[in-house]
Amino acid sequence: MHAIAEGLFTDEAPPRLIGGRERTSGRIVFPCPPGAAYEPVALSRTGTLWSWTIQRYRPKSPPYAGPDTFRPWPVAYVELPGEVIVEARLTDVAFDQISIGMALELTSVPLDPDNAASAQIPAFRPAATSGAAA
């Protein structure tokens, strides 16, 4: 996988996000900041939807480096239990099916969905486990 930035995903299969644990307090953040104050830590692959919105306009460039053709996408805050809340895209779910508290699992999506060689960005999709709380 060609990630949009180094140090976002572990090398394991399936990959996990890499957060940072502050050495003095134990507080976890994402992504892992550079320097000696934080140690890298692999984060949970599953979480729950804490909040969300729909990105309905093309973000300003720079910093956005995605495709010129814009299609709205859901943006989520996903709570990884006991760790941190991360911001990422939601995928594989219709806008009207998104609900606070839904069970999610980590995946990745191309920054440019029309380009197979596009860099991959973190995303979450509805969890495949049966009986998950919605």
PDB file of C-alpha atoms in Angstrom:
ATOM      1  CA  MET A   1       0.000   0.000   0.000  1.00  0.00           C
ATOM      2  CA  HIS A   2       1.228   3.464  -0.902  1.00  0.00           C
ATOM      3  CA  ALA A   3       0.060   5.594   2.052  1.00  0.00           C
ATOM      4  CA  ILE A   4      -0.412   9.351   1.744  1.00  0.00           C
ATOM      5  CA  ALA A   5       2.209   9.844   4.492  1.00  0.00           C
ATOM      6  CA  GLU A   6       4.849   7.690   6.140  1.00  0.00           C
ATOM      7  CA  GLY A   7       4.144   6.332   9.588  1.00  0.00           C
ATOM      8  CA  LEU A   8       0.337   6.216   9.346  1.00  0.00           C
ATOM      9  CA  PHE A   9      -0.122   2.440   8.979  1.00  0.00           C
ATOM     10  CA  THR A  10       1.618  -0.619  10.420  1.00  0.00           C
ATOM     11  CA  ASP A  11       3.196  -3.134   8.021  1.00  0.00           C
ATOM     12  CA  GLU A  12       1.039  -6.021   9.296  1.00  0.00           C
ATOM     13  CA  ALA A  13      -1.920  -7.476   7.404  1.00  0.00           C
ATOM     14  CA  PRO A  14      -4.445  -6.113   7.890  1.00  0.00           C
ATOM     15  CA  PRO A  15      -2.742  -2.839   8.781  1.00  0.00           C
ATOM     16  CA  ARG A  16      -3.533  -0.669  11.792  1.00  0.00           C
ATOM     17  CA  LEU A  17      -3.082   3.045  12.336  1.00  0.00           C
ATOM     18  CA  ILE A  18       0.018   4.142  14.245  1.00  0.00           C
ATOM     19  CA  GLY A  19      -0.649   6.516  17.100  1.00  0.00           C
ATOM     20  CA  GLY A  20       1.752   8.007  19.593  1.00  0.00           C
ATOM     21  CA  ARG A  21       1.791   7.402  23.355  1.00  0.00           C
ATOM     22  CA  GLU A  22       3.173  10.339  25.306  1.00  0.00           C
ATOM     23  CA  ARG A  23       5.957   8.897  27.426  1.00  0.00           C
ATOM     24  CA  THR A  24       5.266  11.053  30.499  1.00  0.00           C
ATOM     25  CA  SER A  25       1.455  10.886  30.683  1.00  0.00           C
ATOM     26  CA  GLY A  26       0.479   7.827  28.611  1.00  0.00           C
ATOM     27  CA  ARG A  27      -1.935   9.971  26.566  1.00  0.00           C
ATOM     28  CA  ILE A  28      -2.454   8.608  23.042  1.00  0.00           C
ATOM     29  CA  VAL A  29      -2.665  10.842  19.960  1.00  0.00           C
ATOM     30  CA  PHE A  30      -2.947  10.292  16.212  1.00  0.00           C
ATOM     31  CA  PRO A  31      -0.814  10.503  14.198  1.00  0.00           C
ATOM     32  CA  CYS A  32       2.375   9.851  16.164  1.00  0.00           C
ATOM     33  CA  PRO A  33       4.326  13.111  16.478  1.00  0.00           C
ATOM     34  CA  PRO A  34       8.047  13.007  15.694  1.00  0.00           C
ATOM     35  CA  GLY A  35      10.563  13.229  18.525  1.00  0.00           C
ATOM     36  CA  ALA A  36      11.389  11.440  21.730  1.00  0.00           C
ATOM     37  CA  ALA A  37       8.326  12.590  23.706  1.00  0.00           C
ATOM     38  CA  TYR A  38       6.100   9.963  22.023  1.00  0.00           C
ATOM     39  CA  GLU A  39       6.486   6.258  21.340  1.00  0.00           C
ATOM     40  CA  PRO A  40       4.674   4.686  18.364  1.00  0.00           C
ATOM     41  CA  VAL A  41       1.757   2.433  19.255  1.00  0.00           C
ATOM     42  CA  ALA A  42      -0.482   0.364  16.965  1.00  0.00           C
ATOM     43  CA  LEU A  43      -4.101   1.424  17.445  1.00  0.00           C
ATOM     44  CA  SER A  44      -7.245  -0.695  17.476  1.00  0.00           C
ATOM     45  CA  ARG A  45      -8.721  -1.576  14.061  1.00  0.00           C
ATOM     46  CA  THR A  46     -12.273  -1.198  15.388  1.00  0.00           C
ATOM     47  CA  GLY A  47     -14.207   1.607  16.966  1.00  0.00           C
ATOM     48  CA  THR A  48     -17.527   3.406  17.082  1.00  0.00           C
ATOM     49  CA  LEU A  49     -18.796   6.457  15.258  1.00  0.00           C
ATOM     50  CA  TRP A  50     -18.529   9.406  17.639  1.00  0.00           C
ATOM     51  CA  SER A  51     -19.615  12.162  15.219  1.00  0.00           C
ATOM     52  CA  TRP A  52     -19.733  12.835  11.474  1.00  0.00           C
ATOM     53  CA  THR A  53     -20.510  15.293   8.695  1.00  0.00           C
ATOM     54  CA  ILE A  54     -20.570  15.354   4.902  1.00  0.00           C
ATOM     55  CA  GLN A  55     -17.733  17.169   3.113  1.00  0.00           C
ATOM     56  CA  ARG A  56     -19.771  18.875   0.383  1.00  0.00           C
ATOM     57  CA  TYR A  57     -17.148  21.122  -1.240  1.00  0.00           C
ATOM     58  CA  ARG A  58     -13.615  20.619  -2.551  1.00  0.00           C
ATOM     59  CA  PRO A  59     -11.086  21.548   0.141  1.00  0.00           C
ATOM     60  CA  LYS A  60      -8.617  24.362  -0.539  1.00  0.00           C
ATOM     61  CA  SER A  61      -5.354  23.441  -2.312  1.00  0.00           C
ATOM     62  CA  PRO A  62      -2.864  23.335  -0.784  1.00  0.00           C
ATOM     63  CA  PRO A  63      -3.016  21.358   1.466  1.00  0.00           C
ATOM     64  CA  TYR A  64      -5.647  19.234  -0.350  1.00  0.00           C
ATOM     65  CA  ALA A  65      -4.009  17.189  -3.091  1.00  0.00           C
ATOM     66  CA  GLY A  66      -6.970  15.137  -4.257  1.00  0.00           C
ATOM     67  CA  PRO A  67      -8.693  15.000  -7.626  1.00  0.00           C
ATOM     68  CA  ASP A  68     -10.071  18.117  -9.314  1.00  0.00           C
ATOM     69  CA  THR A  69     -13.421  16.403  -9.841  1.00  0.00           C
ATOM     70  CA  PHE A  70     -15.201  16.603  -6.516  1.00  0.00           C
ATOM     71  CA  ARG A  71     -17.729  14.144  -5.053  1.00  0.00           C
ATOM     72  CA  PRO A  72     -19.022  14.618  -1.481  1.00  0.00           C
ATOM     73  CA  TRP A  73     -17.794  12.162   1.157  1.00  0.00           C
ATOM     74  CA  PRO A  74     -18.588  11.481   4.824  1.00  0.00           C
ATOM     75  CA  VAL A  75     -15.986  12.559   7.387  1.00  0.00           C
ATOM     76  CA  ALA A  76     -16.066  10.765  10.724  1.00  0.00           C
ATOM     77  CA  TYR A  77     -14.671  11.033  14.206  1.00  0.00           C
ATOM     78  CA  VAL A  78     -14.143   7.427  15.256  1.00  0.00           C
ATOM     79  CA  GLU A  79     -13.614   6.525  18.904  1.00  0.00           C
ATOM     80  CA  LEU A  80     -11.038   3.762  19.301  1.00  0.00           C
ATOM     81  CA  PRO A  81     -11.952   2.380  22.735  1.00  0.00           C
ATOM     82  CA  GLY A  82      -9.551   3.369  25.490  1.00  0.00           C
ATOM     83  CA  GLU A  83      -7.200   5.029  22.993  1.00  0.00           C
ATOM     84  CA  VAL A  84      -8.132   8.117  20.987  1.00  0.00           C
ATOM     85  CA  ILE A  85     -10.712   9.644  18.641  1.00  0.00           C
ATOM     86  CA  VAL A  86      -9.432   9.814  15.052  1.00  0.00           C
ATOM     87  CA  GLU A  87     -10.726  11.720  12.044  1.00  0.00           C
ATOM     88  CA  ALA A  88     -11.076   9.739   8.808  1.00  0.00           C
ATOM     89  CA  ARG A  89     -13.351   9.198   5.842  1.00  0.00           C
ATOM     90  CA  LEU A  90     -16.294   6.813   6.039  1.00  0.00           C
ATOM     91  CA  THR A  91     -16.704   4.400   3.154  1.00  0.00           C
ATOM     92  CA  ASP A  92     -19.021   1.597   2.055  1.00  0.00           C
ATOM     93  CA  VAL A  93     -22.088   3.220   3.650  1.00  0.00           C
ATOM     94  CA  ALA A  94     -24.887   5.370   2.219  1.00  0.00           C
ATOM     95  CA  PHE A  95     -25.152   8.842   3.716  1.00  0.00           C
ATOM     96  CA  ASP A  96     -28.648   8.081   5.075  1.00  0.00           C
ATOM     97  CA  GLN A  97     -27.388   4.893   6.795  1.00  0.00           C
ATOM     98  CA  ILE A  98     -24.759   6.650   8.951  1.00  0.00           C
ATOM     99  CA  SER A  99     -25.594   6.721  12.661  1.00  0.00           C
ATOM    100  CA  ILE A 100     -23.783   7.759  15.823  1.00  0.00           C
ATOM    101  CA  GLY A 101     -22.541   4.705  17.720  1.00  0.00           C
ATOM    102  CA  MET A 102     -22.320   2.409  14.688  1.00  0.00           C
ATOM    103  CA  ALA A 103     -19.529  -0.163  14.847  1.00  0.00           C
ATOM    104  CA  LEU A 104     -16.696   0.566  12.404  1.00  0.00           C
ATOM    105  CA  GLU A 105     -13.496  -1.084  11.214  1.00  0.00           C
ATOM    106  CA  LEU A 106     -10.367   0.382   9.653  1.00  0.00           C
ATOM    107  CA  THR A 107      -9.734   0.204   5.936  1.00  0.00           C
ATOM    108  CA  SER A 108      -8.081   2.518   3.436  1.00  0.00           C
ATOM    109  CA  VAL A 109      -9.333   4.240   0.306  1.00  0.00           C
ATOM    110  CA  PRO A 110      -7.533   5.973  -2.549  1.00  0.00           C
ATOM    111  CA  LEU A 111      -7.305   9.749  -2.190  1.00  0.00           C
ATOM    112  CA  ASP A 112      -8.389   9.896  -5.856  1.00  0.00           C
ATOM    113  CA  PRO A 113     -11.005   7.174  -6.391  1.00  0.00           C
ATOM    114  CA  ASP A 114     -10.562   7.407 -10.179  1.00  0.00           C
ATOM    115  CA  ASN A 115      -6.825   6.674 -10.046  1.00  0.00           C
ATOM    116  CA  ALA A 116      -5.790   3.138  -9.061  1.00  0.00           C
ATOM    117  CA  ALA A 117      -2.239   4.357  -8.295  1.00  0.00           C
ATOM    118  CA  SER A 118      -3.463   7.089  -5.929  1.00  0.00           C
ATOM    119  CA  ALA A 119      -2.086   7.316  -2.410  1.00  0.00           C
ATOM    120  CA  GLN A 120      -4.161   5.512   0.230  1.00  0.00           C
ATOM    121  CA  ILE A 121      -5.745   7.391   3.125  1.00  0.00           C
ATOM    122  CA  PRO A 122      -7.232   6.018   6.362  1.00  0.00           C
ATOM    123  CA  ALA A 123     -10.963   5.283   6.264  1.00  0.00           C
ATOM    124  CA  PHE A 124     -13.505   3.364   8.293  1.00  0.00           C
ATOM    125  CA  ARG A 125     -16.399   1.215   7.095  1.00  0.00           C
ATOM    126  CA  PRO A 126     -19.270  -0.503   8.914  1.00  0.00           C
ATOM    127  CA  ALA A 127     -17.897  -3.440  10.887  1.00  0.00           C
ATOM    128  CA  ALA A 128     -18.472  -6.862   9.356  1.00  0.00           C
ATOM    129  CA  THR A 129     -19.094  -8.515  12.718  1.00  0.00           C
ATOM    130  CA  SER A 130     -22.630  -9.723  13.280  1.00  0.00           C
ATOM    131  CA  GLY A 131     -24.528  -8.474  16.284  1.00  0.00           C
ATOM    132  CA  ALA A 132     -22.457  -5.288  16.543  1.00  0.00           C
ATOM    133  CA  ALA A 133     -24.218  -2.456  18.325  1.00  0.00           C
ATOM    134  CA  ALA A 134     -25.508   0.205  15.977  1.00  0.00           C
TER     135      ALA A 134
END
